[in-house]
PDB file of C-alpha atoms in Angstrom:
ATOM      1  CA  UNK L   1      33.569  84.566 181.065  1.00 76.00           C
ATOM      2  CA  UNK L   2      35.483  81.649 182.326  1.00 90.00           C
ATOM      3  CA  UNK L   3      39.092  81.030 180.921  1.00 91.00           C
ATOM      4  CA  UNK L   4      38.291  77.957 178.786  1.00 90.00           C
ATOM      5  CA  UNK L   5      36.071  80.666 177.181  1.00 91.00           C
ATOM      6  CA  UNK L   6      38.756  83.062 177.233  1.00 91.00           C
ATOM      7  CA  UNK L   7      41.098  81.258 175.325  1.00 92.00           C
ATOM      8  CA  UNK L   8      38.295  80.032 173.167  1.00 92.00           C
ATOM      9  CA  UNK L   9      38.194  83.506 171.637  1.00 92.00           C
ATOM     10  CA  UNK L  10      41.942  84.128 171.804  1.00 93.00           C
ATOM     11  CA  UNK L  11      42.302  80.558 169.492  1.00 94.00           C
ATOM     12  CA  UNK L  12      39.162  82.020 167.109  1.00 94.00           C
ATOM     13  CA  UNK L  13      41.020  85.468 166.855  1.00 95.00           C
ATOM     14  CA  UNK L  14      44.532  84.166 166.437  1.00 95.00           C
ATOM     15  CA  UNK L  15      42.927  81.366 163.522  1.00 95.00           C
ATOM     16  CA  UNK L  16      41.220  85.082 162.134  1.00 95.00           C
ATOM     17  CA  UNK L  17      44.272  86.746 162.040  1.00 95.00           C
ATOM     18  CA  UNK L  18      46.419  84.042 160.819  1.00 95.00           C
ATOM     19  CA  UNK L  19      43.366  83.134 157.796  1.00 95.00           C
ATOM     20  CA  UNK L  20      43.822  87.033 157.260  1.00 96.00           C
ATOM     21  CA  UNK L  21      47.176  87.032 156.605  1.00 96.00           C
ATOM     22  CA  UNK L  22      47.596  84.440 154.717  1.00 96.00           C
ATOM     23  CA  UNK L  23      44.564  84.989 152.297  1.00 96.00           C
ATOM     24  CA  UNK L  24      46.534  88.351 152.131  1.00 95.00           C
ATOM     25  CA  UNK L  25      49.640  85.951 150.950  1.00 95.00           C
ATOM     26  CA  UNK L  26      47.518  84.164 148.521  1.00 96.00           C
ATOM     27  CA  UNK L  27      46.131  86.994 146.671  1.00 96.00           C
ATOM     28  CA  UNK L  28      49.998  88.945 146.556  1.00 96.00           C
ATOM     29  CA  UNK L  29      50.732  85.088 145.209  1.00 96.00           C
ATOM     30  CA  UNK L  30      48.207  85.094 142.590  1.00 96.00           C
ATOM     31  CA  UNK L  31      48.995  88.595 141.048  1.00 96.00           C
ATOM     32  CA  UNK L  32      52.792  87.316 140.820  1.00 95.00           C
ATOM     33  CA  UNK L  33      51.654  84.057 139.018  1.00 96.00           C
ATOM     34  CA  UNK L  34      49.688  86.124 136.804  1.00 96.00           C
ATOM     35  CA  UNK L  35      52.220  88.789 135.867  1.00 95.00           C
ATOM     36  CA  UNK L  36      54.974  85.818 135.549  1.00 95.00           C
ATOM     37  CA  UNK L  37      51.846  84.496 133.159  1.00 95.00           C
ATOM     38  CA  UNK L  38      51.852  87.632 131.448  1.00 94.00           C
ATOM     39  CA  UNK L  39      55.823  87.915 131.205  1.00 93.00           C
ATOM     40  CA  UNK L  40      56.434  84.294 129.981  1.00 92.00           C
ATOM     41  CA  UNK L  41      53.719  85.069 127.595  1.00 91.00           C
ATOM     42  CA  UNK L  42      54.853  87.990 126.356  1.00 90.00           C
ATOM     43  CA  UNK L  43      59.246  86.382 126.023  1.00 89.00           C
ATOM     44  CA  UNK L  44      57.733  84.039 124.096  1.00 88.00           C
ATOM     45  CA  UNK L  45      55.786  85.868 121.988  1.00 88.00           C
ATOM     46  CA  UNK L  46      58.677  87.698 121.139  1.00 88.00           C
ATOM     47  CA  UNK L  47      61.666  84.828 121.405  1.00 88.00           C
ATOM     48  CA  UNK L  48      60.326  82.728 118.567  1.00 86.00           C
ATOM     49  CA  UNK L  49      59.935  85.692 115.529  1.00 88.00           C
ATOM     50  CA  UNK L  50      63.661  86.421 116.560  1.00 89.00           C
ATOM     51  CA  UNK L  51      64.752  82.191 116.552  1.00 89.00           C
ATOM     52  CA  UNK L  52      63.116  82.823 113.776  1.00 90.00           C
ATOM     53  CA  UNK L  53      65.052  85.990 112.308  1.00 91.00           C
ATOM     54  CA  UNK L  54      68.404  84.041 114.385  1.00 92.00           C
ATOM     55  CA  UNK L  55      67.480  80.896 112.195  1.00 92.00           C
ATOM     56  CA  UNK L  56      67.281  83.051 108.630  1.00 93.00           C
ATOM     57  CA  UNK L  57      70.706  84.770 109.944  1.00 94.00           C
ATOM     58  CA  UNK L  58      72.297  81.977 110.107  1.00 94.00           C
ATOM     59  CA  UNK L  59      71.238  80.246 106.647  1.00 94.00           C
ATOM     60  CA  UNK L  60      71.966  83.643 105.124  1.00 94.00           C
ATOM     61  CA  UNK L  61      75.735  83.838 106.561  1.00 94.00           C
ATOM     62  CA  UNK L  62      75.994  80.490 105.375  1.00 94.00           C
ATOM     63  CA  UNK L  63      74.680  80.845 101.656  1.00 93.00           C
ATOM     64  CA  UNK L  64      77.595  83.830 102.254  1.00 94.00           C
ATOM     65  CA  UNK L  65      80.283  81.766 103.233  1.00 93.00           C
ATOM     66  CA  UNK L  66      79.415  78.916 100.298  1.00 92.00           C
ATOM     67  CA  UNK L  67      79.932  82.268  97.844  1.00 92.00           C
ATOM     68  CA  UNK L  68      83.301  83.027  99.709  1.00 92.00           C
ATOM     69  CA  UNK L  69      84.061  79.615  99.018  1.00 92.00           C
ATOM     70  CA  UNK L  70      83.432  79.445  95.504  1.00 92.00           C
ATOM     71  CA  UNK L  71      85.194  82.883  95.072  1.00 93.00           C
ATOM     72  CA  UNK L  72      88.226  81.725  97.002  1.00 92.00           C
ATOM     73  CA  UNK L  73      87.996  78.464  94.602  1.00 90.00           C
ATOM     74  CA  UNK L  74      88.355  80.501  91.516  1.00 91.00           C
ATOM     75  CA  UNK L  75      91.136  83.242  93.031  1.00 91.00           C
ATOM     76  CA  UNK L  76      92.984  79.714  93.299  1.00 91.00           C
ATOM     77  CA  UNK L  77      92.044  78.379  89.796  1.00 90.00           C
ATOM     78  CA  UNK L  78      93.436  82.191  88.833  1.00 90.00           C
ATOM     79  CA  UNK L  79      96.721  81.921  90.460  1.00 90.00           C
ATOM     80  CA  UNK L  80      97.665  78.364  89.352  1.00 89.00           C
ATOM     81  CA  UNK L  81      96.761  79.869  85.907  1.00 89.00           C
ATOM     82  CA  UNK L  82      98.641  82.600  86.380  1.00 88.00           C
ATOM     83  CA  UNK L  83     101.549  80.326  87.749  1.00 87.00           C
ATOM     84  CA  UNK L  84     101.474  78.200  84.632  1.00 85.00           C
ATOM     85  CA  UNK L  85     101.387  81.061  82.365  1.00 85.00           C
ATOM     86  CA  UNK L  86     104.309  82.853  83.775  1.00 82.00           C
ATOM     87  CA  UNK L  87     106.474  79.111  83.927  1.00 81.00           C
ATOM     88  CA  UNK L  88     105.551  79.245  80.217  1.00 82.00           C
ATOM     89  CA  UNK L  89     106.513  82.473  79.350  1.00 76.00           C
ATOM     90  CA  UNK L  90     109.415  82.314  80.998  1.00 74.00           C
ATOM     91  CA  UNK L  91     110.355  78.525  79.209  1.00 74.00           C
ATOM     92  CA  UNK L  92     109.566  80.241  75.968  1.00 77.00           C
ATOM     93  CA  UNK L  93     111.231  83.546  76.113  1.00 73.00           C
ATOM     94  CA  UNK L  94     113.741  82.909  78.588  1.00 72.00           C
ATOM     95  CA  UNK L  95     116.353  81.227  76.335  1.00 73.00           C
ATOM     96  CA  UNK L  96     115.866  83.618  73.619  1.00 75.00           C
ATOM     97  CA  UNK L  97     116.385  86.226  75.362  1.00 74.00           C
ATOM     98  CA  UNK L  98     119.193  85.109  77.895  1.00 75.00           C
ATOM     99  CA  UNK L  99     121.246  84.240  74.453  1.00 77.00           C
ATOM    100  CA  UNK L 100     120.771  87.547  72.822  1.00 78.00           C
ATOM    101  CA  UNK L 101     121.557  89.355  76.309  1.00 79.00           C
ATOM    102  CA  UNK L 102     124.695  87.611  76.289  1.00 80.00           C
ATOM    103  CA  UNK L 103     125.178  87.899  72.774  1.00 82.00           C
ATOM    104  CA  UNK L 104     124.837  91.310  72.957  1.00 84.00           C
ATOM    105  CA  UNK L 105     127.062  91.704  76.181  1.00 84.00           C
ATOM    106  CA  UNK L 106     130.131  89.511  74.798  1.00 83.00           C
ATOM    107  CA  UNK L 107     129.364  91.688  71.891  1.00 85.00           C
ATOM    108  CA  UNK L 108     129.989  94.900  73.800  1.00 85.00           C
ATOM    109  CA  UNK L 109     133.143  93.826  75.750  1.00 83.00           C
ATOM    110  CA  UNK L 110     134.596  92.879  72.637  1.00 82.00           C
ATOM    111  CA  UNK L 111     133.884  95.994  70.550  1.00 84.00           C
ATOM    112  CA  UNK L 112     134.950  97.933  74.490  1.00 82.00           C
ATOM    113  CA  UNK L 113     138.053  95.991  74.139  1.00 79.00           C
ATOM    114  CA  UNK L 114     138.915  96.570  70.247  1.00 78.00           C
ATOM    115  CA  UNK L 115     138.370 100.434  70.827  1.00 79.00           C
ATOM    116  CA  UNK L 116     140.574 100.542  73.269  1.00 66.00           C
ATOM    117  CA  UNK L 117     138.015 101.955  76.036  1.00 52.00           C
ATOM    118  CA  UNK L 118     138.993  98.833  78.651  1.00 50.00           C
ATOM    119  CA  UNK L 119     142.423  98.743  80.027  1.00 51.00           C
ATOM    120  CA  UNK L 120     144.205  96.175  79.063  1.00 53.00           C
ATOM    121  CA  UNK L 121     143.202  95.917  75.203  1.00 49.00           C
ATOM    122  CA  UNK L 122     145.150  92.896  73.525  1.00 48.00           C
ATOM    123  CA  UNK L 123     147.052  94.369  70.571  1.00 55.00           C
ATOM    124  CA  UNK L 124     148.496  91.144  69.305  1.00 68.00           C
ATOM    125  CA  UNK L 125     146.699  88.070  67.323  1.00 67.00           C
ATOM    126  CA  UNK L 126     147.344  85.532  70.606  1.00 74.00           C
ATOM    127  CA  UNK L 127     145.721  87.804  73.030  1.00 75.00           C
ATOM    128  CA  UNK L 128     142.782  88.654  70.285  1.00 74.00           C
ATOM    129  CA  UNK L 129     142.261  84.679  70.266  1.00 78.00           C
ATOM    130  CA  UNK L 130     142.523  84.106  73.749  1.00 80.00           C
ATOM    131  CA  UNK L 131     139.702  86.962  74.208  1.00 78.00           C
ATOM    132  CA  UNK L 132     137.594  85.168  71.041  1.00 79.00           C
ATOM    133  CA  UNK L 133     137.495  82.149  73.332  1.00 81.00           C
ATOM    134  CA  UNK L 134     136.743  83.873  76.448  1.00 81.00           C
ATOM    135  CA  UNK L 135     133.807  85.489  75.102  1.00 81.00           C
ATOM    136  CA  UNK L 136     132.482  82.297  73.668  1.00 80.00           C
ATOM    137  CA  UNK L 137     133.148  80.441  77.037  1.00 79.00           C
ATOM    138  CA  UNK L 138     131.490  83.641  78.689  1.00 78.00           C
ATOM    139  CA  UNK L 139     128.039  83.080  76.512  1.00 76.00           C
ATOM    140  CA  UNK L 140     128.345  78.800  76.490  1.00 74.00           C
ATOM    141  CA  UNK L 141     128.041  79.702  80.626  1.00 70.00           C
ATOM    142  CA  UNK L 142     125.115  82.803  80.614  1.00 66.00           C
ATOM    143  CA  UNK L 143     123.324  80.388  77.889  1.00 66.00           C
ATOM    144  CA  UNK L 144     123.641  76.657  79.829  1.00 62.00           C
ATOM    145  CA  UNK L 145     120.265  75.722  81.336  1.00 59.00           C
ATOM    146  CA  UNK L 146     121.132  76.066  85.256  1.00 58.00           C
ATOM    147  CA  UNK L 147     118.823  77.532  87.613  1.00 59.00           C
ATOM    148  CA  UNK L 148     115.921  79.421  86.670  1.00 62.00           C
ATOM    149  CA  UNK L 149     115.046  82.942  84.446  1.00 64.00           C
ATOM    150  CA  UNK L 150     116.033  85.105  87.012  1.00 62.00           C
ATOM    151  CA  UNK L 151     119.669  83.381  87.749  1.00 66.00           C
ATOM    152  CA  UNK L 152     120.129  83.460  84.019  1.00 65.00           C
ATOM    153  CA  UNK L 153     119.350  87.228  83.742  1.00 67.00           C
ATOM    154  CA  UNK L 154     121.589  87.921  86.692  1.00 65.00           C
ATOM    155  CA  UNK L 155     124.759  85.799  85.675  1.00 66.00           C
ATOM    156  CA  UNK L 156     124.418  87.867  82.003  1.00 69.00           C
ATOM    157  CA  UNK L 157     124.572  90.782  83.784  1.00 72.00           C
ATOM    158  CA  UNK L 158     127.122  90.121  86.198  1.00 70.00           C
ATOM    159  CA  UNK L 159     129.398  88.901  83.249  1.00 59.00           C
TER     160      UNK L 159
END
């Protein structure tokens, strides 16, 4: 064998080798593009039934929040109600009642003071006068329409 026949065969076995190797590439190639296949497949067998399930979650929590909605419409509807009704209840009973609770409490000093149970009692006809126009100054001021039910109530008690 001469050399240029030598390295004939060394070019033919180094071209086997290197065809070997990368056939061996190719097919290790080809059974990743096939399970990738199989993978990509297999996500998107199961990714659209759950866009699907994702997409019926979604119109569910939002048939949910229109009912929160219209609940939190009517709790509102209920309070203003309940707002009106208690500004008319008060309107309507309030005077009433914050006369006869100071009626009743000019009523009681004065009967206190005539028994004698407050110090102070006014024996004579001046003082009894001067307390007759106390008490009615006393009721003209828990009656007078300043401020709202709940002042009233606490300037009758107060006195």
């Amino acid at each position: 064998m001469t050399v240029g026949e030598l390295a004939g065969l060394l070019v033919a076995v180094f071209w086997a080798v290197l065809v070997t190797l990368l056939a061996v590439v190719l097919v290790r190639l080809s059974r990743v593009l096939k399970e990738a296949t199989v993978l990509v497949s297999a996500v998107t067998e199961q990714a659209v039934p759950l866009l699907t399930e994702a997409g019926a979650a979604v119109r569910s929590a939002n048939e949910q929040l229109d009912r929160v909605d219209e609940i939190t419409a009517n709790v509102q509807d209920a309070a203003a109600n309940a707002k009106a009704l208690s500004s008319t209840a008060a309107a309507t009973l309030g005077g009433p009642l914050m006369k006869v609770a100071a009626f009743s409490y000019g009523v009681r000093k004065a009967v206190a003071k005539q028994q004698g149970a407050l110090p102070n009692v006014p024996l004579q006809a001046g003082e009894r006068d001067e307390l007759a126009r106390l008490i009615r100054a006393e009721v003209r001021a828990a009656t007078a329409p300043r401020g709202g039910l709940l002042s009233r109530v606490r300037r009758a008690v107060r006195g």
